[in-house]
CSV table of C-alpha atoms and ligand atoms in Angstrom, one decimal:
chain,number,residue,atom,x,y,z
B,1,MET,CA,56.9,47.1,40.0
B,2,GLY,CA,55.2,43.6,42.8
B,3,LEU,CA,52.4,43.0,43.6
B,4,THR,CA,50.0,43.3,46.6
B,5,LEU,CA,48.8,39.9,48.4
B,6,ALA,CA,44.8,40.3,47.0
B,7,GLU,CA,47.1,40.7,43.4
B,8,LYS,CA,48.8,37.7,44.1
B,9,ILE,CA,46.1,35.4,44.9
B,10,LEU,CA,44.1,36.3,41.7
B,11,SER,CA,46.8,35.8,39.6
B,12,LYS,CA,47.8,33.0,40.6
B,13,ARG,CA,44.6,31.6,40.0
B,14,ALA,CA,43.9,33.7,36.7
B,15,GLY,CA,47.1,32.0,35.9
B,16,ARG,CA,48.5,35.8,34.4
B,17,GLU,CA,49.8,38.4,36.1
B,18,VAL,CA,46.7,40.5,37.1
B,19,ARG,CA,46.8,44.4,38.5
B,20,ALA,CA,44.2,46.7,40.4
B,21,GLY,CA,42.0,47.3,37.9
B,22,GLU,CA,41.7,44.6,36.0
B,23,LEU,CA,38.7,42.4,35.1
B,24,VAL,CA,39.5,38.7,36.4
B,25,VAL,CA,37.4,35.6,35.7
B,26,VAL,CA,38.8,32.9,38.9
B,27,GLU,CA,37.5,29.9,39.8
B,28,VAL,CA,36.4,30.0,43.2
B,29,ASP,CA,37.1,26.9,46.1
B,30,GLN,CA,33.9,27.6,48.2
B,31,VAL,CA,30.6,28.8,47.8
B,32,MET,CA,29.0,30.1,51.0
B,33,VAL,CA,25.2,30.6,51.4
B,34,VAL,CA,23.4,31.8,54.7
B,35,ASP,CA,20.2,30.5,56.0
B,36,SER,CA,18.7,34.0,55.7
B,37,ILE,CA,19.7,34.4,51.6
B,38,ALA,CA,19.5,30.6,50.9
B,39,GLY,CA,15.5,31.5,49.7
B,40,SER,CA,16.7,33.9,47.3
B,41,PHE,CA,19.8,31.7,45.7
B,42,PHE,CA,17.4,29.0,45.1
B,43,LYS,CA,15.3,31.3,43.3
B,44,ARG,CA,17.9,32.9,41.3
B,45,LEU,CA,19.3,29.2,40.0
B,46,GLU,CA,16.0,28.4,39.2
B,47,GLN,CA,15.5,31.7,37.1
B,48,LEU,CA,19.2,30.6,35.8
B,49,GLN,CA,17.9,27.4,34.9
B,50,ALA,CA,21.0,26.0,36.9
B,51,THR,CA,22.3,23.6,39.2
B,52,PRO,CA,25.6,23.7,41.2
B,53,ARG,CA,28.3,22.7,38.8
B,54,PHE,CA,30.4,21.4,41.7
B,55,PRO,CA,27.7,20.6,44.6
B,56,GLU,CA,30.9,19.9,47.0
B,57,LYS,CA,31.9,23.4,46.7
B,58,VAL,CA,28.5,24.7,47.8
B,59,SER,CA,28.1,25.0,51.3
B,60,ILE,CA,24.9,25.9,53.1
B,61,VAL,CA,24.7,27.2,56.9
B,62,ILE,CA,21.7,27.6,59.3
B,63,ASP,CA,23.2,29.9,61.5
B,64,HIS,CA,21.5,33.5,61.2
B,65,VAL,CA,17.8,32.2,63.2
B,66,ALA,CA,19.1,29.1,64.4
B,67,PRO,CA,17.2,26.8,65.9
B,68,ALA,CA,13.9,28.6,63.9
B,69,ALA,CA,11.8,30.9,65.4
B,70,ASN,CA,9.0,30.7,63.6
B,71,VAL,CA,6.7,28.9,60.9
B,72,GLU,CA,8.1,31.1,58.2
B,73,VAL,CA,11.8,30.3,59.0
B,74,ALA,CA,10.9,26.2,59.8
B,75,LYS,CA,9.6,26.3,56.1
B,76,ALA,CA,12.7,27.9,55.0
B,77,GLN,CA,15.6,25.9,56.8
B,78,LYS,CA,13.6,22.8,55.5
B,79,GLU,CA,14.0,23.5,52.0
B,80,ILE,CA,17.5,24.2,52.7
B,81,ARG,CA,17.8,20.4,53.9
B,82,GLU,CA,15.8,19.1,51.1
B,83,TRP,CA,17.4,21.2,48.4
B,84,GLY,CA,21.0,20.3,49.8
B,85,ASN,CA,19.9,16.4,49.5
B,86,ARG,CA,18.6,17.0,46.4
B,87,HIS,CA,21.9,18.6,45.1
B,88,GLY,CA,24.9,17.0,47.2
B,89,CYS,CA,25.5,20.0,48.4
B,90,ARG,CA,26.8,20.3,52.3
B,91,VAL,CA,24.2,21.9,54.7
B,92,PHE,CA,25.7,22.8,58.5
B,93,ASP,CA,22.6,22.4,60.2
B,94,VAL,CA,21.2,24.3,63.6
B,95,GLY,CA,23.8,24.2,66.2
B,96,ARG,CA,26.8,23.8,64.2
B,97,GLY,CA,27.6,27.3,64.4
B,98,ILE,CA,28.1,30.8,62.4
B,99,CYS,CA,29.1,30.3,58.7
B,100,HIS,CA,32.6,32.0,58.9
B,101,GLN,CA,34.0,30.0,61.9
B,102,VAL,CA,32.4,26.6,60.4
B,103,LEU,CA,34.0,27.2,57.3
B,104,ILE,CA,37.5,27.6,59.0
B,105,GLU,CA,37.2,24.8,61.1
B,106,GLU,CA,36.3,22.4,58.6
B,107,ARG,CA,38.8,23.6,56.3
B,108,LEU,CA,37.2,24.7,53.6
B,109,ALA,CA,38.5,28.1,53.7
B,110,LEU,CA,42.1,27.9,53.4
B,111,PRO,CA,45.6,30.3,53.0
B,112,GLY,CA,45.5,31.3,49.1
B,113,GLY,CA,42.4,30.0,48.4
B,114,ILE,CA,39.2,32.3,47.1
B,115,VAL,CA,35.2,32.0,49.3
B,116,LEU,CA,32.9,33.9,47.9
B,117,GLY,CA,30.0,34.1,50.6
B,118,SER,CA,26.3,35.2,50.8
B,119,ASP,CA,27.5,37.2,53.7
B,120,SER,CA,28.9,40.6,54.5
B,121,HIS,CA,31.6,39.1,56.8
B,122,SER,CA,32.6,36.6,54.5
B,123,THR,CA,36.2,39.3,54.8
B,124,THR,CA,36.8,36.8,57.7
B,125,TYR,CA,38.7,34.1,55.9
B,126,GLY,CA,41.4,36.8,54.7
B,127,GLY,CA,42.5,35.9,58.6
B,128,ILE,CA,44.2,33.3,57.1
B,129,ALA,CA,45.3,35.1,54.1
B,130,CYS,CA,42.2,33.5,52.1
B,131,PHE,CA,40.4,35.9,49.8
B,132,GLY,CA,37.3,35.9,51.3
B,133,SER,CA,34.4,38.2,50.0
B,134,GLY,CA,30.6,38.8,50.2
B,135,MET,CA,28.2,39.0,47.8
B,136,GLY,CA,24.6,39.1,46.9
B,137,ALA,CA,22.3,36.1,46.0
B,138,THR,CA,22.8,36.5,42.5
B,139,ASP,CA,26.7,36.9,41.9
B,140,ILE,CA,26.5,33.8,44.8
B,141,ALA,CA,24.2,31.8,42.0
B,142,LEU,CA,26.1,32.6,39.2
B,143,ALA,CA,29.4,31.3,41.2
B,144,ALA,CA,27.4,28.0,42.5
B,145,ALA,CA,26.3,27.3,39.0
B,146,SER,CA,29.8,28.2,37.0
B,147,GLY,CA,32.1,27.7,39.4
B,148,ARG,CA,33.9,31.0,38.8
B,149,THR,CA,33.1,34.3,39.2
B,150,TRP,CA,34.7,37.8,37.9
B,151,LEU,CA,35.9,40.5,39.7
B,152,ARG,CA,37.5,43.9,39.4
B,153,VAL,CA,40.7,43.5,40.7
B,154,PRO,CA,40.8,45.8,43.9
B,155,GLU,CA,43.4,48.6,44.9
B,156,THR,CA,44.5,47.8,48.1
B,157,VAL,CA,45.4,49.4,51.4
B,158,LYS,CA,48.1,48.5,53.4
B,159,VAL,CA,47.6,48.8,57.2
B,160,THR,CA,50.8,48.2,59.5
B,161,PHE,CA,49.8,46.7,62.7
B,162,ARG,CA,53.1,47.4,64.8
B,163,GLY,CA,54.0,46.2,68.2
B,164,SER,CA,52.7,43.9,71.0
B,165,LEU,CA,48.9,44.6,72.3
B,166,ALA,CA,49.2,47.0,75.5
B,167,PRO,CA,48.3,45.6,78.3
B,168,GLY,CA,44.4,45.1,78.8
B,169,THR,CA,44.1,45.8,74.8
B,170,THR,CA,42.7,43.1,72.5
B,171,ALA,CA,42.8,42.1,68.6
B,172,LYS,CA,39.2,43.6,68.8
B,173,ASP,CA,40.4,47.2,69.8
B,174,ALA,CA,42.6,47.1,67.2
B,175,ALA,CA,40.5,46.4,64.4
B,176,LEU,CA,38.1,48.9,65.7
B,177,GLU,CA,40.9,51.2,65.9
B,178,MET,CA,41.3,50.3,62.2
B,179,ILE,CA,37.9,51.5,61.3
B,180,ARG,CA,38.0,54.7,63.1
B,181,VAL,CA,41.4,55.6,61.0
B,182,LEU,CA,39.9,54.2,57.6
B,183,THR,CA,36.4,55.3,58.7
B,184,ALA,CA,33.3,53.4,57.2
B,185,ASP,CA,33.6,54.0,53.5
B,186,GLY,CA,37.4,54.3,53.5
B,187,ALA,CA,38.8,51.7,51.7
B,188,THR,CA,35.1,50.9,49.7
B,189,TYR,CA,35.8,47.7,47.2
B,190,MET,CA,39.6,47.6,48.5
B,191,SER,CA,41.9,44.9,50.0
B,192,ILE,CA,43.0,46.1,53.1
B,193,GLU,CA,46.6,44.3,53.7
B,194,MET,CA,47.3,43.8,57.3
B,195,HIS,CA,51.1,43.9,58.1
B,196,LEU,CA,51.6,42.0,61.7
B,197,VAL,CA,55.1,44.0,62.6
B,198,ASP,CA,58.2,44.4,65.5
B,199,GLY,CA,55.6,41.8,67.7
B,200,ALA,CA,52.3,41.8,66.3
B,201,GLU,CA,53.3,38.7,64.4
B,202,SER,CA,52.2,36.9,67.4
B,203,LEU,CA,48.6,37.6,67.0
B,204,THR,CA,46.5,34.0,66.8
B,205,ARG,CA,44.6,33.0,63.8
B,206,SER,CA,41.1,33.9,66.0
B,207,GLN,CA,42.7,37.5,66.9
B,208,ARG,CA,43.4,37.5,62.8
B,209,LEU,CA,40.0,36.1,62.2
B,210,THR,CA,38.9,38.9,64.0
B,211,LEU,CA,41.1,41.9,62.3
B,212,ALA,CA,39.6,40.9,59.1
B,213,ASN,CA,36.1,40.2,60.1
B,214,LEU,CA,36.0,43.9,60.7
B,215,THR,CA,37.1,45.7,57.3
B,216,VAL,CA,34.2,45.2,56.1
B,217,GLU,CA,33.4,47.8,58.1
B,218,ALA,CA,35.3,50.1,56.0
B,219,GLY,CA,34.0,48.9,52.6
B,220,ALA,CA,36.2,46.4,51.7
B,221,LYS,CA,36.3,43.9,49.1
B,222,CYS,CA,38.6,41.4,51.1
B,223,GLY,CA,40.6,41.9,54.4
B,224,LEU,CA,44.2,39.8,54.2
B,225,VAL,CA,46.2,39.4,57.2
B,226,VAL,CA,49.7,38.4,55.7
B,227,PRO,CA,50.9,35.3,57.1
B,228,SER,CA,53.2,34.6,59.9
B,229,GLY,CA,53.3,33.0,63.4
B,230,GLU,CA,50.7,30.5,64.8
B,231,ILE,CA,49.1,30.9,61.0
B,232,LEU,CA,52.5,29.3,59.6
B,233,GLU,CA,52.3,26.2,61.8
B,234,LEU,CA,48.5,25.5,61.3
B,235,TYR,CA,49.0,25.5,57.2
B,236,PRO,CA,51.3,25.0,54.6
B,237,ILE,CA,51.6,28.5,53.4
B,238,PRO,CA,52.9,28.2,49.8
B,239,GLU,CA,56.0,30.7,48.7
B,240,TRP,CA,54.3,33.0,46.7
B,241,LEU,CA,51.2,33.9,49.5
B,242,TYR,CA,53.2,37.2,50.3
B,243,PRO,CA,52.9,40.8,48.7
B,244,ASP,CA,56.2,41.8,47.2
B,245,GLN,CA,58.5,44.3,49.0
B,246,ASP,CA,57.3,47.0,45.9
B,247,ALA,CA,53.8,46.5,46.1
B,248,VAL,CA,51.7,49.1,45.2
B,249,TYR,CA,49.1,50.6,47.6
B,250,ALA,CA,46.6,52.9,47.6
B,251,LYS,CA,46.8,54.2,51.0
B,252,GLN,CA,49.4,53.4,53.7
B,253,VAL,CA,47.9,53.5,58.0
B,254,GLU,CA,50.2,52.5,60.8
B,255,ILE,CA,48.8,51.8,64.2
B,256,ASP,CA,50.8,51.4,66.9
B,257,LEU,CA,50.0,48.6,69.1
B,258,SER,CA,52.1,49.1,71.9
B,259,THR,CA,50.0,52.5,72.9
B,260,LEU,CA,46.2,51.4,72.0
B,261,THR,CA,43.6,51.6,74.9
B,262,PRO,CA,40.2,49.6,74.9
B,263,ARG,CA,37.9,51.2,72.6
B,264,VAL,CA,34.3,51.1,71.8
B,265,SER,CA,32.3,52.0,68.9
B,266,VAL,CA,29.1,53.8,69.6
B,267,PRO,CA,26.0,54.1,68.3
B,268,PHE,CA,25.0,53.9,65.7
B,269,TYR,CA,27.5,53.9,63.4
B,270,VAL,CA,30.7,51.4,63.6
B,271,ASP,CA,33.5,54.0,62.4
B,272,ASN,CA,32.1,56.0,65.7
B,273,VAL,CA,34.8,54.7,67.5
B,274,GLU,CA,36.3,56.1,71.2
B,275,GLU,CA,38.1,55.3,74.3
B,276,VAL,CA,36.4,53.4,76.7
B,277,ALA,CA,37.5,56.1,78.8
B,278,GLN,CA,34.7,58.4,77.4
B,279,VAL,CA,31.9,56.2,77.4
B,280,ARG,CA,32.4,54.9,80.8
B,281,GLY,CA,29.5,54.7,83.4
B,282,LYS,CA,26.6,54.3,80.8
B,283,LYS,CA,24.5,51.9,82.0
B,284,VAL,CA,23.7,49.0,80.0
B,285,ASP,CA,20.4,46.4,79.9
B,286,GLN,CA,22.2,43.8,78.2
B,287,VAL,CA,25.8,42.1,77.4
B,288,PHE,CA,26.0,39.5,74.4
B,289,VAL,CA,29.3,37.6,73.8
B,290,GLY,CA,29.5,35.9,70.7
B,291,THR,CA,29.5,36.3,66.8
B,292,CYS,CA,31.7,36.0,63.9
B,293,THR,CA,34.0,38.7,65.4
B,294,ASN,CA,34.2,37.4,68.7
B,295,GLY,CA,32.9,34.5,70.1
B,296,ARG,CA,35.8,31.8,69.9
B,297,LEU,CA,37.5,30.1,72.6
B,298,ASP,CA,39.9,32.5,73.3
B,299,ASP,CA,37.3,35.1,73.9
B,300,LEU,CA,35.3,33.1,76.4
B,301,HIS,CA,38.4,32.6,78.5
B,302,GLU,CA,39.3,36.1,78.6
B,303,VAL,CA,35.2,36.8,79.7
B,304,ALA,CA,35.4,33.5,82.2
B,305,ALA,CA,38.8,35.2,83.8
B,306,ILE,CA,37.3,38.2,84.8
B,307,LEU,CA,33.8,36.8,85.7
B,308,LYS,CA,35.4,33.7,87.9
B,309,GLY,CA,34.1,34.2,91.2
B,310,ARG,CA,31.9,37.4,90.5
B,311,LYS,CA,27.9,38.1,89.6
B,312,VAL,CA,26.6,39.9,86.8
B,313,ALA,CA,24.8,43.0,87.9
B,314,PRO,CA,21.1,42.5,89.2
B,315,GLY,CA,19.3,43.6,86.3
B,316,VAL,CA,21.6,43.3,83.7
B,317,ARG,CA,21.4,40.2,81.0
B,318,MET,CA,24.5,38.6,80.1
B,319,LEU,CA,24.1,36.2,77.1
B,320,VAL,CA,27.0,34.1,75.8
B,321,ILE,CA,26.8,32.8,71.5
B,322,PRO,CA,29.6,30.5,71.5
B,323,ALA,CA,30.6,31.0,67.5
B,324,SER,CA,30.5,27.0,66.9
B,325,SER,CA,29.6,23.4,68.1
B,326,GLU,CA,33.6,22.9,68.7
B,327,VAL,CA,33.9,26.2,70.6
B,328,LEU,CA,31.0,24.9,73.3
B,329,GLU,CA,32.5,21.4,73.2
B,330,GLN,CA,36.0,22.8,74.2
B,331,ALA,CA,34.5,25.7,76.4
B,332,THR,CA,32.4,22.8,78.3
B,333,ALA,CA,35.3,20.4,78.6
B,334,ASP,CA,37.4,22.8,80.1
B,335,GLY,CA,34.7,24.5,82.6
B,336,THR,CA,35.0,27.7,80.8
B,337,LEU,CA,30.8,27.5,80.8
B,338,LEU,CA,30.6,26.6,84.4
B,339,THR,CA,32.4,29.6,85.2
B,340,LEU,CA,30.1,31.8,83.2
B,341,LEU,CA,27.0,30.2,84.3
B,342,GLN,CA,27.9,30.9,87.6
B,343,ALA,CA,28.4,34.1,87.5
B,344,GLY,CA,24.8,34.4,86.1
B,345,ALA,CA,25.3,34.2,82.2
B,346,THR,CA,22.8,33.1,79.7
B,347,LEU,CA,23.5,30.3,77.0
B,348,GLY,CA,22.4,30.3,73.4
B,349,THR,CA,22.7,27.8,70.7
B,350,PRO,CA,26.1,28.2,68.6
B,351,GLY,CA,24.9,31.0,65.7
B,352,CYS,CA,24.5,34.5,64.8
B,353,GLY,CA,22.2,34.6,68.3
B,354,PRO,CA,20.8,38.2,68.9
B,355,CYS,CA,23.3,39.9,66.2
B,356,MET,CA,21.2,41.0,63.6
B,357,GLY,CA,18.2,41.3,66.0
B,358,ARG,CA,15.6,38.3,65.0
B,359,HIS,CA,15.8,36.3,68.1
B,360,GLN,CA,17.5,35.0,71.0
B,361,GLY,CA,17.8,38.8,72.5
B,362,VAL,CA,16.3,41.7,70.9
B,363,LEU,CA,16.5,45.0,72.6
B,364,ALA,CA,13.5,46.6,73.5
B,365,PRO,CA,13.0,50.7,72.8
B,366,GLY,CA,15.8,53.0,75.0
B,367,GLU,CA,17.9,49.9,75.8
B,368,VAL,CA,21.5,49.3,75.8
B,369,CYS,CA,23.8,46.5,75.0
B,370,VAL,CA,27.2,46.1,75.1
B,371,SER,CA,28.2,44.0,72.6
B,372,THR,CA,30.8,42.1,70.8
B,373,SER,CA,29.8,42.0,67.2
B,374,ASN,CA,30.8,44.0,64.3
B,375,ARG,CA,27.7,46.2,63.9
B,376,ASN,CA,26.1,49.2,65.7
B,377,PHE,CA,23.1,50.4,63.6
B,378,LYS,CA,20.4,51.6,64.2
B,379,GLY,CA,17.6,49.1,64.9
B,380,ARG,CA,20.4,46.7,64.6
B,381,MET,CA,19.2,44.2,67.5
B,382,GLY,CA,15.7,45.2,67.6
B,383,ALA,CA,14.2,49.0,68.9
B,384,ALA,CA,15.0,51.6,66.7
B,385,ASP,CA,16.3,53.5,69.3
B,386,ALA,CA,18.1,51.0,70.8
B,387,GLU,CA,21.9,51.5,71.4
B,388,ILE,CA,24.5,49.2,70.9
B,389,TYR,CA,28.2,49.9,72.3
B,390,LEU,CA,30.5,47.3,69.8
B,391,ALA,CA,33.7,46.2,72.1
B,392,SER,CA,36.1,43.8,73.1
B,393,PRO,CA,35.1,40.8,75.0
B,394,ARG,CA,36.9,42.0,78.3
B,395,VAL,CA,34.9,45.1,78.0
B,396,ALA,CA,32.0,43.5,78.0
B,397,ALA,CA,33.0,41.2,80.7
B,398,ALA,CA,33.6,43.8,82.9
B,399,THR,CA,30.5,45.9,82.1
B,400,ALA,CA,28.7,42.9,82.8
B,401,ILE,CA,29.7,42.9,86.3
B,402,ALA,CA,29.2,46.5,86.7
B,403,GLY,CA,26.2,47.2,85.4
B,404,TYR,CA,27.5,50.2,83.5
B,405,ILE,CA,30.4,50.6,80.3
B,406,THR,CA,33.8,49.4,82.1
B,407,THR,CA,37.2,47.9,81.9
B,408,PRO,CA,38.6,45.2,83.8
B,409,GLU,CA,41.1,47.4,85.2
B,410,GLU,CA,38.9,50.2,85.9
B,411,LEU,CA,36.5,47.4,87.9
B,412,GLU,CA,40.1,46.2,90.0
B,413,GLY,CA,40.6,49.9,90.9
B,414,THR,CA,43.9,49.5,89.1
B,415,HIS,CA,43.2,52.6,86.6
B,416,ALA,CA,41.8,56.0,87.9
L,501,IPM,C1,22.2,38.1,57.1
L,501,IPM,C2,23.4,38.6,56.1
L,501,IPM,C3,23.3,38.8,54.5
L,501,IPM,C4,24.1,39.3,56.7
L,501,IPM,C5,25.1,39.9,55.7
L,501,IPM,O1,25.6,40.3,55.1
L,501,IPM,O2,26.1,40.5,56.7
L,501,IPM,C6,24.6,39.3,58.3
L,501,IPM,O3,25.0,38.3,58.6
L,501,IPM,C7,24.7,40.9,59.0
L,501,IPM,O4,25.8,40.6,59.7
L,501,IPM,O5,24.0,41.5,58.8
L,502,SF4,S1,27.5,36.7,63.7
L,502,SF4,FE1,26.4,38.7,63.1
L,502,SF4,S2,27.7,39.6,61.9
L,502,SF4,FE2,28.5,37.5,61.6
L,502,SF4,S3,27.0,36.4,60.1
L,502,SF4,FE3,25.8,36.1,62.0
L,502,SF4,S4,24.5,38.0,61.5
L,502,SF4,FE4,26.3,38.7,60.5
């Protein structure tokens, strides 16, 4: 019997064939630490009386509350800079962007590699077939101290995305549909191996990152997209980096992209996924475009195309936060930002922004927000009863103009 993609990557690294259920110790390429977890990470290393074994393999990203929102945060970020200097570890400071986007841009996460992050959405790296996984401060500290980690090789769920995206739908809709089908705990500690076939191969790197980003919302240990299309142009892909034809899967699911409709995840669970048509008309107070899910250049392009020559509805706040400084520069250079600003959008510093409810767009009690992010839990963006609807950038853009949840097609009157 053959190996899944997760088994392939872990076998390669272990230097022997390993299968689901086995314990394995592997070297990691990069240990990524985010600002919010850095304090506990430093403390754990101190308790272990250890320092990073390979300083160049540790990256700390100041992104979750950037720039600092209060004195406590400012002190913690000062400590990050000092600690980074002292130990020779990379620090990506305020404004560089969201950890996952930064590691992809800096090519610190690469196909076939292993990246551990102190952040649950480290599954994002799987978009380029890099084994990315989130762990707690203790595991992350041990990995930094030793350059290795131990894992139980995960079982694999195979998800086949078939066909080209139906008009008006995006990778975000495909990702939400996947979470609906798998459910919030349907892939706990598993690898979700995504196969793009019959036209779906044309999904770009950015779209694949969106798919992999959401896999943790089904409980996945990692979410790996089998390399094809644009990925083959962007990276050298070794021959072994494909699952075997006769790999063993715990579960198999198929999603037909050609019949997909725009989706929205309704409060307060990510797997509470419905068609946009079902919540159409719901009034919103805020629209947020950004995050590690949908804050990339193509996302901003989609939003700008819909906002061009129009205005955000009165009383609606539209926040746009590019995922990284690179995205911000490109969106500035090509005029995208001007379009957004002329429509009435507000810009934030590249980073997580209000995704986690720490700053820059916290919601008041009873408020409703459409967000391009990945979590809509109770209290996630502020007040406990504020509602977050997760959607694609194009649904977010149309909603900002209408003032209520809708699609660009409905806005144009091309849909009933
Ligand atoms: C702060 C961080 C640890 C957290 C995570 O693990 O995902 C955050 O990024 C989130 O999205 O909830
Ligand atoms: S953008 Fe949101 S989901 Fe992504 S790492 Fe930041 S807080 Fe977490």
